[in-house]
């Protein structure tokens, strides 16, 4: 389905021998999502895929660029709350396939994201407070207006659409699998950053189901927002209150239900990193040619803390390009 998107193409899986040597490990791959589909984030896969699938279901045709799908899309309004990248992806999907998009951003989201979303033709609604406040606003607005809520988090009674978003993310894992299969050199460790957990859960599930050699999977969260770690510790979804983190796309205090349920089975470990560690790791990545944010560099910070030796072969994802102020 994503192949109908005119800007889809696989992103690079970069082998980083110099950085691996610096870290004292045997090999390091970084999946570079910093220019994914011209949106600059892995989230381009999820929102666009989910919009396309929902339009296909409504129109009853897989020809998303045909007249029947265009007519169906014209009557559909997608709304979501976002920390930036998911909203940009939903907005891009709405533009590509001819629907209306409304993206709710809290005050902490940089204006650069809002500007890029508006440039797609979608409307931006700003709300005071936290990311969680923007989620509540989007839910209420969807209910009041009959709009289609397309959140990337999930909760009791709301799982089908977030599952579509996560299905889009598995494209990234399949791109990795295809390249690794050609070389026959598989990672021993995979470090995955998590906000609500959609990416981490989708990639972990694909690895467990599709990869012939199984790595140790570590989930990485900000120490200010360890919602998955706390949920794993308590055995149920548990809110993680804390200060605002510079890992803006990971600064989520409530985990996705379906992500939590999947990761409690598929992940081996859950760790946290500090804002300072993530920022230092972003600088280290930049010195090796990959420009990303603390959110994108969080797995590298966790890898640096892990104390792995020369036998370790590690895979990380640089999930987004630099923020625009």
mmCIF file of C-alpha atoms in Angstrom, residues 11-14 30-36 289-291 316-318:
data_model
loop_
_atom_site.group_PDB
_atom_site.id
_atom_site.type_symbol
_atom_site.label_atom_id
_atom_site.label_comp_id
_atom_site.label_asym_id
_atom_site.label_seq_id
_atom_site.Cartn_x
_atom_site.Cartn_y
_atom_site.Cartn_z
ATOM 1 C CA UNK A 11 15.880 4.406 4.123
ATOM 2 C CA UNK A 12 19.560 3.505 4.603
ATOM 3 C CA UNK A 13 20.785 0.922 7.097
ATOM 4 C CA UNK A 14 24.195 2.398 7.831
ATOM 5 C CA UNK A 30 21.970 2.567 12.433
ATOM 6 C CA UNK A 31 18.696 2.687 10.527
ATOM 7 C CA UNK A 32 18.684 6.296 9.346
ATOM 8 C CA UNK A 33 15.124 7.648 9.355
ATOM 9 C CA UNK A 34 16.150 11.298 9.333
ATOM 10 C CA UNK A 35 14.906 11.827 5.764
ATOM 11 C CA UNK A 36 12.070 9.303 5.568
ATOM 12 C CA UNK A 289 27.458 12.086 10.019
ATOM 13 C CA UNK A 290 23.925 11.490 11.330
ATOM 14 C CA UNK A 291 22.080 14.603 12.508
ATOM 15 C CA UNK A 316 19.778 1.322 16.594
ATOM 16 C CA UNK A 317 17.256 3.594 14.882
ATOM 17 C CA UNK A 318 17.919 7.310 14.383
#
